[in-house]
Amino acid sequence: MSDFYTAWLERSKSNQKIVDEAPRVARGKDLKWMRTPQDYKAALMIAPETGFPTGGSCLMRAEIPVGWRTGKHSHGEEAIYVESGEGFMILDDKRYDFFPGTIFHIPYRSTHQLFNSGKAPVGYLSGLAWHLEADVYMGKIEQLGECGENDAKVLAAFPKEESQNWPEDGRRISMHQNQQEKSDESKHGATNRMASRQPAWRSVRSSSI
């Protein structure tokens, strides 16, 4: 009978083999688009389901048609990058506007929903750690409403944006492209620092290679 440590060694070898043989690039032509309760159109890009052993994280791409909204839900922390289109997000009953280049940080278990209020489809990237959270039994997803067409009266009743920060603790929720500060670092190409009036440890960096 094998001891537990020998079993760990064997699993380590197996894991390394999976990593060595895993894909390195996600291509748009390979994306499998589908309709979900949350998104009119969504596709996993980098995730265990697409053959990438990510260690618990995943990256997906989604689109919101003109005149539509996403579903409303809550889950673990999430990062969203808006590629195209305009609209706003309602997070914990507060409004945060977005434009191409806007970045969102979704706090853990905060309810949120995106609305396309512009004249072009909204395209966005979403980064999550769902698989890791699920494996450690913290991956609770609660669906509070499904995606669908906007109601003009409901849209008009939403309040205007008051702040880009979260009222709970002041952390930054949204940052637009013209608010990002380019650093002097060049090791991995251009680096933008998405800092705000908050402690240095909360600054987030985004690199374009």
Short mmCIF file of C-alpha atoms in Angstrom, two decimals:
data_model
loop_
_atom_site.label_atom_id
_atom_site.label_comp_id
_atom_site.label_asym_id
_atom_site.label_seq_id
_atom_site.Cartn_x
_atom_site.Cartn_y
_atom_site.Cartn_z
CA MET A 1 0.00 0.00 0.00
CA SER A 2 1.40 3.37 -1.04
CA ASP A 3 2.02 5.98 1.64
CA PHE A 4 0.47 9.43 1.39
CA TYR A 5 3.75 11.13 0.51
CA THR A 6 4.44 8.83 -2.41
CA ALA A 7 0.93 9.57 -3.63
CA TRP A 8 1.74 13.29 -3.44
CA LEU A 9 4.87 12.76 -5.53
CA GLU A 10 2.89 10.90 -8.16
CA ARG A 11 0.27 13.61 -8.26
CA SER A 12 3.00 16.23 -8.63
CA LYS A 13 4.33 14.42 -11.69
CA SER A 14 0.83 14.11 -13.12
CA ASN A 15 0.13 17.80 -12.55
CA GLN A 16 3.38 18.80 -14.24
CA LYS A 17 2.55 16.65 -17.25
CA ILE A 18 -0.82 18.40 -17.57
CA VAL A 19 0.84 21.82 -17.37
CA ASP A 20 3.54 20.90 -19.90
CA GLU A 21 0.97 19.69 -22.42
CA ALA A 22 -1.55 22.49 -21.87
CA PRO A 23 -2.33 25.12 -24.53
CA ARG A 24 -0.65 28.50 -24.21
CA VAL A 25 -2.88 30.71 -26.39
CA ALA A 26 -6.65 31.25 -26.57
CA ARG A 27 -7.83 32.22 -30.07
CA GLY A 28 -11.03 34.03 -30.91
CA LYS A 29 -11.92 31.59 -33.67
CA ASP A 30 -11.94 28.76 -31.13
CA LEU A 31 -14.35 30.38 -28.70
CA LYS A 32 -17.60 28.51 -28.11
CA TRP A 33 -20.26 31.17 -27.68
CA MET A 34 -23.40 30.34 -25.74
CA ARG A 35 -26.41 31.90 -24.05
CA THR A 36 -26.50 31.68 -20.25
CA PRO A 37 -28.89 32.97 -17.57
CA GLN A 38 -26.34 35.72 -16.92
CA ASP A 39 -25.22 36.69 -20.44
CA TYR A 40 -26.89 36.94 -23.84
CA LYS A 41 -23.60 35.81 -25.38
CA ALA A 42 -20.59 34.46 -23.47
CA ALA A 43 -17.58 32.22 -24.01
CA LEU A 44 -14.88 30.85 -21.74
CA MET A 45 -11.43 31.81 -23.02
CA ILE A 46 -8.91 30.54 -20.46
CA ALA A 47 -10.35 28.01 -18.02
CA PRO A 48 -10.11 24.34 -17.06
CA GLU A 49 -13.12 23.70 -19.31
CA THR A 50 -11.10 24.91 -22.32
CA GLY A 51 -8.00 22.88 -21.46
CA PHE A 52 -6.06 25.47 -19.46
CA PRO A 53 -4.88 24.30 -16.00
CA THR A 54 -5.14 27.75 -14.46
CA GLY A 55 -4.86 26.83 -10.80
CA GLY A 56 -8.35 28.07 -10.09
CA SER A 57 -8.85 31.21 -12.16
CA CYS A 58 -10.66 31.74 -15.45
CA LEU A 59 -11.12 34.38 -18.13
CA MET A 60 -14.31 34.78 -20.14
CA ARG A 61 -15.59 37.10 -22.83
CA ALA A 62 -19.17 38.33 -23.09
CA GLU A 63 -21.34 40.68 -25.11
CA ILE A 64 -24.42 42.72 -24.23
CA PRO A 65 -26.58 43.63 -27.26
CA VAL A 66 -27.90 47.15 -27.72
CA GLY A 67 -30.89 47.65 -25.44
CA TRP A 68 -30.03 44.69 -23.22
CA ARG A 69 -28.72 44.00 -19.73
CA THR A 70 -26.88 41.14 -18.09
CA GLY A 71 -28.42 39.07 -15.36
CA LYS A 72 -28.11 40.15 -11.74
CA HIS A 73 -26.02 37.95 -9.48
CA SER A 74 -23.43 37.72 -6.70
CA HIS A 75 -20.32 35.57 -6.31
CA GLY A 76 -16.62 35.89 -5.46
CA GLU A 77 -14.35 38.76 -6.47
CA GLU A 78 -14.23 39.64 -10.16
CA ALA A 79 -12.34 41.96 -12.48
CA ILE A 80 -14.08 43.32 -15.60
CA TYR A 81 -12.49 45.13 -18.54
CA VAL A 82 -14.86 46.87 -20.97
CA GLU A 83 -13.61 46.48 -24.54
CA SER A 84 -16.41 48.31 -26.33
CA GLY A 85 -19.73 50.03 -25.79
CA GLU A 86 -21.15 52.27 -23.09
CA GLY A 87 -23.51 51.85 -20.17
CA PHE A 88 -23.46 51.44 -16.44
CA MET A 89 -23.26 48.84 -13.69
CA ILE A 90 -25.48 48.72 -10.63
CA LEU A 91 -23.43 47.30 -7.76
CA ASP A 92 -24.98 47.08 -4.30
CA ASP A 93 -27.63 49.58 -5.48
CA LYS A 94 -25.00 52.15 -6.55
CA ARG A 95 -24.38 53.20 -10.17
CA TYR A 96 -20.98 53.07 -11.89
CA ASP A 97 -20.77 54.28 -15.51
CA PHE A 98 -18.52 52.58 -18.05
CA PHE A 99 -16.93 53.29 -21.44
CA PRO A 100 -14.35 51.48 -23.61
CA GLY A 101 -11.30 50.94 -21.41
CA THR A 102 -13.15 51.05 -18.08
CA ILE A 103 -11.99 48.55 -15.47
CA PHE A 104 -14.21 47.28 -12.64
CA HIS A 105 -13.36 45.54 -9.39
CA ILE A 106 -16.33 43.59 -8.02
CA PRO A 107 -16.02 42.99 -4.25
CA TYR A 108 -16.73 39.54 -2.81
CA ARG A 109 -20.46 38.73 -2.74
CA SER A 110 -21.55 42.15 -4.04
CA THR A 111 -24.67 42.01 -6.21
CA HIS A 112 -24.10 43.53 -9.64
CA GLN A 113 -25.65 43.91 -13.09
CA LEU A 114 -24.50 45.62 -16.29
CA PHE A 115 -26.74 47.67 -18.59
CA ASN A 116 -26.04 48.64 -22.20
CA SER A 117 -27.41 52.17 -22.56
CA GLY A 118 -25.45 53.05 -25.69
CA LYS A 119 -25.82 52.58 -29.44
CA ALA A 120 -23.31 49.74 -29.88
CA PRO A 121 -22.90 46.26 -28.38
CA VAL A 122 -20.94 46.12 -25.13
CA GLY A 123 -18.02 43.70 -25.15
CA TYR A 124 -16.19 42.87 -21.96
CA LEU A 125 -13.65 40.51 -20.41
CA SER A 126 -14.23 38.98 -16.99
CA GLY A 127 -11.61 37.45 -14.71
CA LEU A 128 -12.77 35.20 -11.87
CA ALA A 129 -11.39 32.65 -9.42
CA TRP A 130 -14.56 30.55 -9.44
CA HIS A 131 -12.85 27.18 -9.71
CA LEU A 132 -10.53 27.88 -6.77
CA GLU A 133 -13.40 29.22 -4.66
CA ALA A 134 -15.51 26.17 -5.48
CA ASP A 135 -12.69 23.79 -4.50
CA VAL A 136 -12.36 25.43 -1.08
CA TYR A 137 -16.16 25.58 -0.66
CA MET A 138 -16.41 29.35 -0.96
CA GLY A 139 -17.80 29.38 -4.48
CA LYS A 140 -21.38 30.42 -3.85
CA ILE A 141 -23.08 31.94 -6.91
CA GLU A 142 -26.55 33.38 -6.43
CA GLN A 143 -28.60 34.27 -9.52
CA LEU A 144 -31.04 37.07 -8.72
CA GLY A 145 -32.28 37.86 -12.22
CA GLU A 146 -31.67 36.77 -15.81
CA CYS A 147 -30.36 38.74 -18.77
CA GLY A 148 -32.92 40.41 -21.00
CA GLU A 149 -34.06 43.55 -22.77
CA ASN A 150 -33.97 46.86 -20.93
CA ASP A 151 -37.13 48.50 -19.68
CA ALA A 152 -36.93 52.20 -20.60
CA LYS A 153 -38.82 53.28 -17.48
CA VAL A 154 -36.59 51.21 -15.19
CA LEU A 155 -33.49 52.51 -16.95
CA ALA A 156 -34.59 56.13 -16.52
CA ALA A 157 -35.32 55.59 -12.82
CA PHE A 158 -31.76 54.58 -11.92
CA PRO A 159 -29.82 57.27 -10.02
CA LYS A 160 -26.85 59.10 -11.51
CA GLU A 161 -23.33 57.99 -10.62
CA GLU A 162 -22.27 59.51 -7.30
CA SER A 163 -18.75 58.12 -6.92
CA GLN A 164 -16.32 55.60 -8.42
CA ASN A 165 -15.59 54.25 -4.95
CA TRP A 166 -17.39 51.66 -2.83
CA PRO A 167 -19.20 53.26 0.13
CA GLU A 168 -18.44 50.26 2.35
CA ASP A 169 -14.72 50.97 2.73
CA GLY A 170 -13.78 53.53 0.07
CA ARG A 171 -12.03 51.11 -2.29
CA ARG A 172 -12.08 51.94 -5.98
CA ILE A 173 -14.75 50.14 -7.99
CA SER A 174 -14.26 51.68 -11.45
CA MET A 175 -11.46 53.39 -13.31
CA HIS A 176 -11.64 54.80 -16.82
CA GLN A 177 -8.83 54.66 -19.35
CA ASN A 178 -8.07 58.38 -19.10
CA GLN A 179 -7.57 58.01 -15.34
CA GLN A 180 -4.85 55.38 -15.56
CA GLU A 181 -1.26 56.46 -14.98
CA LYS A 182 1.47 54.96 -17.13
CA SER A 183 4.49 53.97 -15.05
CA ASP A 184 8.16 54.10 -16.02
CA GLU A 185 8.46 50.32 -15.97
CA SER A 186 9.14 48.64 -19.30
CA LYS A 187 10.17 45.08 -18.44
CA HIS A 188 6.96 43.61 -19.85
CA GLY A 189 5.93 46.43 -22.14
CA ALA A 190 3.69 49.37 -21.31
CA THR A 191 2.34 49.24 -17.78
CA ASN A 192 -0.61 51.24 -16.52
CA ARG A 193 -1.06 51.86 -12.83
CA MET A 194 -4.70 51.97 -11.84
CA ALA A 195 -4.12 53.81 -8.58
CA SER A 196 -6.47 56.08 -6.72
CA ARG A 197 -6.81 57.73 -3.34
CA GLN A 198 -6.25 54.55 -1.39
CA PRO A 199 -3.38 52.65 0.27
CA ALA A 200 -0.53 51.62 -2.03
CA TRP A 201 -1.25 47.92 -1.50
CA ARG A 202 -4.61 48.38 -3.17
CA SER A 203 -3.13 49.74 -6.39
CA VAL A 204 -3.71 47.45 -9.35
CA ARG A 205 -1.48 47.11 -12.38
CA SER A 206 -2.35 46.13 -15.90
CA SER A 207 0.33 45.27 -18.45
CA SER A 208 -0.01 45.22 -22.22
CA ILE A 209 2.56 43.01 -23.88
#
